Amino acid sequence: MDNEKLSLPQYDIPEDIQNAVAITTLDRLYNWGRRSSVWPLMFGLACCAIEMIAAQASRYDMARFGMEVMRPTPRQADLMLVSGTVTKKMVPALVRLYNQMPEPKYVVAMGACASSGGPFKEGYNVVAGIDKFLPVDVYIPGCPPTPQALIAGMIKLQEKIDKESIKKVSWYNKKNKGQDVNYVPVPILGPDLIDPRRNAEIKSAAAVKATQESAS
């Protein structure tokens, strides 16, 4: 893959100094380092996690991509790999972990359940996709996806990282200094799951219902 090479392809560097000299841009150098050191958060939700574990074993060797270092703490993780069915009880914990991850951070929805709810979509206790609460960068189809599919998804994530620029990313924007632009309010688990971002919508609907009831 060309993106694994640090030097820009339009410059012809003599063979005798190719191992000592590189001509590149700051963005390419920055992304070249990040794409090969994406550390996933160590957790699994359901059967997709078994395939994730298999992908980390010696047969598939995720170390080739620099993604074998799974961290047990969100403070040291770059990637949240949502592998399995997302229940309403688990969403507050997932959102809290996401908020504790430092920038830059990415989310991959692994499997049908994490992407859309899968066969449990109509279940009373299942969220129809983690993207209802977290910004997803890559979706990996399958039930469950094979380790090869997970590796393909990780390559897609690397391709996305390659296209990022220091000038445009939100975490280096001076306007956002001291602010977490990707902060997600933690949902409230009560009789049902309440998204604080929809408080205004919920209050408006409740007011309309109360008006209708008083009129009748």
PDB file of C-alpha atoms in Angstrom:
ATOM      1  CA  MET A   1       0.000   0.000   0.000  1.00  0.00           C
ATOM      2  CA  ASP A   2       1.370   3.418  -0.999  1.00  0.00           C
ATOM      3  CA  ASN A   3       0.126   5.088   2.177  1.00  0.00           C
ATOM      4  CA  GLU A   4       2.388   2.879   4.272  1.00  0.00           C
ATOM      5  CA  LYS A   5       5.351   4.638   2.664  1.00  0.00           C
ATOM      6  CA  LEU A   6       6.252   7.937   4.214  1.00  0.00           C
ATOM      7  CA  SER A   7       7.706   9.621   1.139  1.00  0.00           C
ATOM      8  CA  LEU A   8       5.458  11.347  -1.355  1.00  0.00           C
ATOM      9  CA  PRO A   9       5.225   9.332  -4.611  1.00  0.00           C
ATOM     10  CA  GLN A  10       5.867  12.329  -6.914  1.00  0.00           C
ATOM     11  CA  TYR A  11       9.450  12.702  -5.681  1.00  0.00           C
ATOM     12  CA  ASP A  12      12.072  10.343  -7.069  1.00  0.00           C
ATOM     13  CA  ILE A  13      14.574   9.632  -4.290  1.00  0.00           C
ATOM     14  CA  PRO A  14      17.774   7.810  -5.353  1.00  0.00           C
ATOM     15  CA  GLU A  15      17.836   4.200  -4.195  1.00  0.00           C
ATOM     16  CA  ASP A  16      21.077   4.577  -2.270  1.00  0.00           C
ATOM     17  CA  ILE A  17      19.527   7.124   0.151  1.00  0.00           C
ATOM     18  CA  GLN A  18      15.897   5.917   0.267  1.00  0.00           C
ATOM     19  CA  ASN A  19      16.461   4.411   3.716  1.00  0.00           C
ATOM     20  CA  ALA A  20      17.888   7.645   5.092  1.00  0.00           C
ATOM     21  CA  VAL A  21      15.901  10.419   3.372  1.00  0.00           C
ATOM     22  CA  ALA A  22      12.166  11.020   3.113  1.00  0.00           C
ATOM     23  CA  ILE A  23      10.315  13.878   1.406  1.00  0.00           C
ATOM     24  CA  THR A  24       6.823  14.274   2.771  1.00  0.00           C
ATOM     25  CA  THR A  25       4.265  16.670   4.296  1.00  0.00           C
ATOM     26  CA  LEU A  26       3.411  17.271   7.937  1.00  0.00           C
ATOM     27  CA  ASP A  27      -0.082  15.837   7.452  1.00  0.00           C
ATOM     28  CA  ARG A  28       1.276  12.660   5.881  1.00  0.00           C
ATOM     29  CA  LEU A  29       3.867  12.236   8.639  1.00  0.00           C
ATOM     30  CA  TYR A  30       1.215  12.810  11.315  1.00  0.00           C
ATOM     31  CA  ASN A  31      -1.273  10.390   9.766  1.00  0.00           C
ATOM     32  CA  TRP A  32       1.416   7.840   8.930  1.00  0.00           C
ATOM     33  CA  GLY A  33       2.234   7.558  12.611  1.00  0.00           C
ATOM     34  CA  ARG A  34      -1.384   7.438  13.770  1.00  0.00           C
ATOM     35  CA  ARG A  35      -2.687   4.930  11.223  1.00  0.00           C
ATOM     36  CA  SER A  36      -0.281   2.265  12.460  1.00  0.00           C
ATOM     37  CA  SER A  37      -0.802   2.803  16.178  1.00  0.00           C
ATOM     38  CA  VAL A  38      -4.560   2.688  16.680  1.00  0.00           C
ATOM     39  CA  TRP A  39      -5.140   1.145  20.110  1.00  0.00           C
ATOM     40  CA  PRO A  40      -8.624  -0.370  20.611  1.00  0.00           C
ATOM     41  CA  LEU A  41     -10.434  -0.292  23.935  1.00  0.00           C
ATOM     42  CA  MET A  42     -10.504  -3.767  25.463  1.00  0.00           C
ATOM     43  CA  PHE A  43     -14.141  -4.774  25.878  1.00  0.00           C
ATOM     44  CA  GLY A  44     -16.765  -6.870  24.118  1.00  0.00           C
ATOM     45  CA  LEU A  45     -20.539  -6.944  24.244  1.00  0.00           C
ATOM     46  CA  ALA A  46     -21.672 -10.194  22.617  1.00  0.00           C
ATOM     47  CA  CYS A  47     -20.758 -12.880  20.094  1.00  0.00           C
ATOM     48  CA  CYS A  48     -18.957 -10.421  17.776  1.00  0.00           C
ATOM     49  CA  ALA A  49     -16.347 -10.086  20.504  1.00  0.00           C
ATOM     50  CA  ILE A  50     -15.306 -13.726  19.897  1.00  0.00           C
ATOM     51  CA  GLU A  51     -14.449 -12.838  16.299  1.00  0.00           C
ATOM     52  CA  MET A  52     -12.604  -9.739  17.531  1.00  0.00           C
ATOM     53  CA  ILE A  53     -10.538 -11.951  19.858  1.00  0.00           C
ATOM     54  CA  ALA A  54      -9.796 -14.342  16.986  1.00  0.00           C
ATOM     55  CA  ALA A  55      -8.609 -11.437  14.837  1.00  0.00           C
ATOM     56  CA  GLN A  56      -6.145 -10.452  17.569  1.00  0.00           C
ATOM     57  CA  ALA A  57      -4.673 -13.964  17.749  1.00  0.00           C
ATOM     58  CA  SER A  58      -1.660 -15.212  15.811  1.00  0.00           C
ATOM     59  CA  ARG A  59      -3.530 -16.546  12.769  1.00  0.00           C
ATOM     60  CA  TYR A  60      -4.734 -13.120  11.608  1.00  0.00           C
ATOM     61  CA  ASP A  61      -2.070 -11.045  13.366  1.00  0.00           C
ATOM     62  CA  MET A  62      -3.503  -7.556  13.827  1.00  0.00           C
ATOM     63  CA  ALA A  63      -0.002  -6.526  14.888  1.00  0.00           C
ATOM     64  CA  ARG A  64       0.705  -6.030  11.190  1.00  0.00           C
ATOM     65  CA  PHE A  65      -1.476  -2.920  11.429  1.00  0.00           C
ATOM     66  CA  GLY A  66      -0.223  -1.783  14.834  1.00  0.00           C
ATOM     67  CA  MET A  67      -3.624  -2.519  16.381  1.00  0.00           C
ATOM     68  CA  GLU A  68      -2.748  -5.403  18.669  1.00  0.00           C
ATOM     69  CA  VAL A  69      -2.338  -3.258  21.800  1.00  0.00           C
ATOM     70  CA  MET A  70      -5.809  -3.384  23.348  1.00  0.00           C
ATOM     71  CA  ARG A  71      -5.990  -1.065  26.325  1.00  0.00           C
ATOM     72  CA  PRO A  72      -8.096  -1.793  29.426  1.00  0.00           C
ATOM     73  CA  THR A  73      -8.557   1.932  30.096  1.00  0.00           C
ATOM     74  CA  PRO A  74     -10.206   4.542  27.846  1.00  0.00           C
ATOM     75  CA  ARG A  75      -7.474   7.044  28.750  1.00  0.00           C
ATOM     76  CA  GLN A  76      -5.021   5.109  26.563  1.00  0.00           C
ATOM     77  CA  ALA A  77      -7.353   4.047  23.739  1.00  0.00           C
ATOM     78  CA  ASP A  78      -7.913   5.571  20.288  1.00  0.00           C
ATOM     79  CA  LEU A  79     -10.635   3.244  19.033  1.00  0.00           C
ATOM     80  CA  MET A  80     -13.930   2.059  20.469  1.00  0.00           C
ATOM     81  CA  LEU A  81     -14.771  -1.213  18.741  1.00  0.00           C
ATOM     82  CA  VAL A  82     -18.446  -1.855  19.500  1.00  0.00           C
ATOM     83  CA  SER A  83     -18.637  -5.624  19.039  1.00  0.00           C
ATOM     84  CA  GLY A  84     -22.062  -7.013  19.769  1.00  0.00           C
ATOM     85  CA  THR A  85     -25.619  -6.244  20.801  1.00  0.00           C
ATOM     86  CA  VAL A  86     -26.022  -2.826  22.423  1.00  0.00           C
ATOM     87  CA  THR A  87     -28.641  -2.993  25.156  1.00  0.00           C
ATOM     88  CA  LYS A  88     -30.203   0.077  26.743  1.00  0.00           C
ATOM     89  CA  LYS A  89     -28.556  -0.833  30.030  1.00  0.00           C
ATOM     90  CA  MET A  90     -25.096  -0.724  28.426  1.00  0.00           C
ATOM     91  CA  VAL A  91     -25.463   2.546  26.485  1.00  0.00           C
ATOM     92  CA  PRO A  92     -24.742   4.886  29.452  1.00  0.00           C
ATOM     93  CA  ALA A  93     -21.536   2.955  30.192  1.00  0.00           C
ATOM     94  CA  LEU A  94     -20.441   3.050  26.542  1.00  0.00           C
ATOM     95  CA  VAL A  95     -21.081   6.785  26.244  1.00  0.00           C
ATOM     96  CA  ARG A  96     -19.183   7.423  29.480  1.00  0.00           C
ATOM     97  CA  LEU A  97     -16.205   5.422  28.197  1.00  0.00           C
ATOM     98  CA  TYR A  98     -16.324   7.292  24.882  1.00  0.00           C
ATOM     99  CA  ASN A  99     -16.213  10.636  26.661  1.00  0.00           C
ATOM    100  CA  GLN A 100     -13.160   9.511  28.645  1.00  0.00           C
ATOM    101  CA  MET A 101     -11.196   8.656  25.511  1.00  0.00           C
ATOM    102  CA  PRO A 102      -8.735  11.353  24.360  1.00  0.00           C
ATOM    103  CA  GLU A 103      -8.825  12.907  20.914  1.00  0.00           C
ATOM    104  CA  PRO A 104      -8.406  11.777  18.233  1.00  0.00           C
ATOM    105  CA  LYS A 105     -10.818   8.895  18.776  1.00  0.00           C
ATOM    106  CA  TYR A 106     -12.821   6.681  16.472  1.00  0.00           C
ATOM    107  CA  VAL A 107     -15.816   4.357  16.706  1.00  0.00           C
ATOM    108  CA  VAL A 108     -16.310   1.175  14.679  1.00  0.00           C
ATOM    109  CA  ALA A 109     -19.658  -0.624  14.701  1.00  0.00           C
ATOM    110  CA  MET A 110     -18.840  -4.312  14.322  1.00  0.00           C
ATOM    111  CA  GLY A 111     -21.694  -6.505  13.174  1.00  0.00           C
ATOM    112  CA  ALA A 112     -25.394  -6.122  12.469  1.00  0.00           C
ATOM    113  CA  CYS A 113     -26.362  -5.563  16.114  1.00  0.00           C
ATOM    114  CA  ALA A 114     -23.966  -2.665  16.697  1.00  0.00           C
ATOM    115  CA  SER A 115     -24.853  -1.163  13.314  1.00  0.00           C
ATOM    116  CA  SER A 116     -28.653  -1.423  13.350  1.00  0.00           C
ATOM    117  CA  GLY A 117     -29.859  -3.701  16.148  1.00  0.00           C
ATOM    118  CA  GLY A 118     -29.583  -6.870  14.076  1.00  0.00           C
ATOM    119  CA  PRO A 119     -32.106  -9.654  14.744  1.00  0.00           C
ATOM    120  CA  PHE A 120     -32.978  -7.999  18.072  1.00  0.00           C
ATOM    121  CA  LYS A 121     -33.883  -4.629  16.559  1.00  0.00           C
ATOM    122  CA  GLU A 122     -37.509  -4.809  17.698  1.00  0.00           C
ATOM    123  CA  GLY A 123     -36.535  -5.909  21.203  1.00  0.00           C
ATOM    124  CA  TYR A 124     -37.694  -3.753  24.069  1.00  0.00           C
ATOM    125  CA  ASN A 125     -34.201  -3.655  25.578  1.00  0.00           C
ATOM    126  CA  VAL A 126     -32.029  -3.231  22.466  1.00  0.00           C
ATOM    127  CA  VAL A 127     -30.793  -0.031  20.838  1.00  0.00           C
ATOM    128  CA  ALA A 128     -31.176  -0.039  17.048  1.00  0.00           C
ATOM    129  CA  GLY A 129     -27.556   0.860  16.393  1.00  0.00           C
ATOM    130  CA  ILE A 130     -24.873   2.572  18.457  1.00  0.00           C
ATOM    131  CA  ASP A 131     -24.958   5.483  15.992  1.00  0.00           C
ATOM    132  CA  LYS A 132     -28.092   6.668  17.776  1.00  0.00           C
ATOM    133  CA  PHE A 133     -25.713   7.908  20.492  1.00  0.00           C
ATOM    134  CA  LEU A 134     -22.109   7.868  19.210  1.00  0.00           C
ATOM    135  CA  PRO A 135     -20.603   9.063  15.908  1.00  0.00           C
ATOM    136  CA  VAL A 136     -19.623   5.933  13.979  1.00  0.00           C
ATOM    137  CA  ASP A 137     -16.697   6.091  11.543  1.00  0.00           C
ATOM    138  CA  VAL A 138     -16.825   2.589  10.030  1.00  0.00           C
ATOM    139  CA  TYR A 139     -19.608  -0.004   9.822  1.00  0.00           C
ATOM    140  CA  ILE A 140     -18.668  -3.682   9.473  1.00  0.00           C
ATOM    141  CA  PRO A 141     -21.557  -5.869   8.239  1.00  0.00           C
ATOM    142  CA  GLY A 142     -22.083  -9.475   9.256  1.00  0.00           C
ATOM    143  CA  CYS A 143     -23.633 -11.563  11.997  1.00  0.00           C
ATOM    144  CA  PRO A 144     -21.020 -11.998  13.233  1.00  0.00           C
ATOM    145  CA  PRO A 145     -18.370 -10.551  10.890  1.00  0.00           C
ATOM    146  CA  THR A 146     -15.377 -12.781  10.287  1.00  0.00           C
ATOM    147  CA  PRO A 147     -11.891 -11.723  11.409  1.00  0.00           C
ATOM    148  CA  GLN A 148     -11.149 -10.957   7.760  1.00  0.00           C
ATOM    149  CA  ALA A 149     -14.118  -8.554   7.682  1.00  0.00           C
ATOM    150  CA  LEU A 150     -12.858  -6.857  10.835  1.00  0.00           C
ATOM    151  CA  ILE A 151      -9.421  -6.418   9.277  1.00  0.00           C
ATOM    152  CA  ALA A 152     -11.072  -4.942   6.160  1.00  0.00           C
ATOM    153  CA  GLY A 153     -12.917  -2.497   8.394  1.00  0.00           C
ATOM    154  CA  MET A 154      -9.692  -1.513  10.112  1.00  0.00           C
ATOM    155  CA  ILE A 155      -8.105  -0.853   6.719  1.00  0.00           C
ATOM    156  CA  LYS A 156     -11.061   1.431   5.893  1.00  0.00           C
ATOM    157  CA  LEU A 157     -10.414   3.277   9.144  1.00  0.00           C
ATOM    158  CA  GLN A 158      -6.767   3.697   8.157  1.00  0.00           C
ATOM    159  CA  GLU A 159      -7.878   5.134   4.812  1.00  0.00           C
ATOM    160  CA  LYS A 160     -10.035   7.656   6.663  1.00  0.00           C
ATOM    161  CA  ILE A 161      -7.115   8.633   8.909  1.00  0.00           C
ATOM    162  CA  ASP A 162      -4.934   9.132   5.817  1.00  0.00           C
ATOM    163  CA  LYS A 163      -7.324  11.816   4.522  1.00  0.00           C
ATOM    164  CA  GLU A 164      -7.352  13.917   7.699  1.00  0.00           C
ATOM    165  CA  SER A 165      -5.497  17.199   7.922  1.00  0.00           C
ATOM    166  CA  ILE A 166      -4.111  18.920  11.006  1.00  0.00           C
ATOM    167  CA  LYS A 167      -5.547  22.196   9.719  1.00  0.00           C
ATOM    168  CA  LYS A 168      -9.118  20.874   9.628  1.00  0.00           C
ATOM    169  CA  VAL A 169      -9.483  18.391  12.491  1.00  0.00           C
ATOM    170  CA  SER A 170     -11.616  19.612  15.388  1.00  0.00           C
ATOM    171  CA  TRP A 171      -9.179  18.706  18.180  1.00  0.00           C
ATOM    172  CA  TYR A 172      -6.544  21.176  16.896  1.00  0.00           C
ATOM    173  CA  ASN A 173      -8.973  24.015  16.191  1.00  0.00           C
ATOM    174  CA  LYS A 174      -8.160  27.062  18.331  1.00  0.00           C
ATOM    175  CA  LYS A 175     -11.854  27.959  18.449  1.00  0.00           C
ATOM    176  CA  ASN A 176     -12.486  24.718  20.352  1.00  0.00           C
ATOM    177  CA  LYS A 177      -9.666  25.217  22.849  1.00  0.00           C
ATOM    178  CA  GLY A 178     -10.672  23.850  26.239  1.00  0.00           C
ATOM    179  CA  GLN A 179     -13.842  22.291  24.822  1.00  0.00           C
ATOM    180  CA  ASP A 180     -14.644  18.706  23.982  1.00  0.00           C
ATOM    181  CA  VAL A 181     -16.535  19.146  20.722  1.00  0.00           C
ATOM    182  CA  ASN A 182     -17.296  15.427  20.563  1.00  0.00           C
ATOM    183  CA  TYR A 183     -18.711  15.215  24.086  1.00  0.00           C
ATOM    184  CA  VAL A 184     -21.914  13.150  24.237  1.00  0.00           C
ATOM    185  CA  PRO A 185     -24.325  13.643  27.172  1.00  0.00           C
ATOM    186  CA  VAL A 186     -24.672  10.386  29.101  1.00  0.00           C
ATOM    187  CA  PRO A 187     -28.164   8.892  28.552  1.00  0.00           C
ATOM    188  CA  ILE A 188     -30.395   8.397  31.571  1.00  0.00           C
ATOM    189  CA  LEU A 189     -31.588   4.850  32.224  1.00  0.00           C
ATOM    190  CA  GLY A 190     -35.007   4.861  33.868  1.00  0.00           C
ATOM    191  CA  PRO A 191     -38.193   3.093  32.789  1.00  0.00           C
ATOM    192  CA  ASP A 192     -36.714   3.645  29.329  1.00  0.00           C
ATOM    193  CA  LEU A 193     -33.532   5.155  27.903  1.00  0.00           C
ATOM    194  CA  ILE A 194     -33.659   8.955  27.799  1.00  0.00           C
ATOM    195  CA  ASP A 195     -31.305  10.906  25.555  1.00  0.00           C
ATOM    196  CA  PRO A 196     -30.595  14.325  27.175  1.00  0.00           C
ATOM    197  CA  ARG A 197     -30.075  15.798  23.701  1.00  0.00           C
ATOM    198  CA  ARG A 198     -33.787  15.319  23.091  1.00  0.00           C
ATOM    199  CA  ASN A 199     -34.952  17.061  26.273  1.00  0.00           C
ATOM    200  CA  ALA A 200     -36.429  20.015  24.372  1.00  0.00           C
ATOM    201  CA  GLU A 201     -38.274  17.659  22.014  1.00  0.00           C
ATOM    202  CA  ILE A 202     -39.617  15.589  24.923  1.00  0.00           C
ATOM    203  CA  LYS A 203     -40.781  18.692  26.828  1.00  0.00           C
ATOM    204  CA  SER A 204     -42.493  20.058  23.713  1.00  0.00           C
ATOM    205  CA  ALA A 205     -44.322  16.766  23.101  1.00  0.00           C
ATOM    206  CA  ALA A 206     -45.349  16.602  26.767  1.00  0.00           C
ATOM    207  CA  ALA A 207     -46.672  20.176  26.623  1.00  0.00           C
ATOM    208  CA  VAL A 208     -48.727  19.429  23.510  1.00  0.00           C
ATOM    209  CA  LYS A 209     -50.175  16.315  25.114  1.00  0.00           C
ATOM    210  CA  ALA A 210     -51.036  18.221  28.297  1.00  0.00           C
ATOM    211  CA  THR A 211     -52.779  20.925  26.251  1.00  0.00           C
ATOM    212  CA  GLN A 212     -54.803  18.329  24.369  1.00  0.00           C
ATOM    213  CA  GLU A 213     -55.842  16.582  27.573  1.00  0.00           C
ATOM    214  CA  SER A 214     -56.918  19.850  29.244  1.00  0.00           C
ATOM    215  CA  ALA A 215     -58.928  20.850  26.175  1.00  0.00           C
ATOM    216  CA  SER A 216     -60.778  17.567  26.144  1.00  0.00           C
TER     217      SER A 216
END
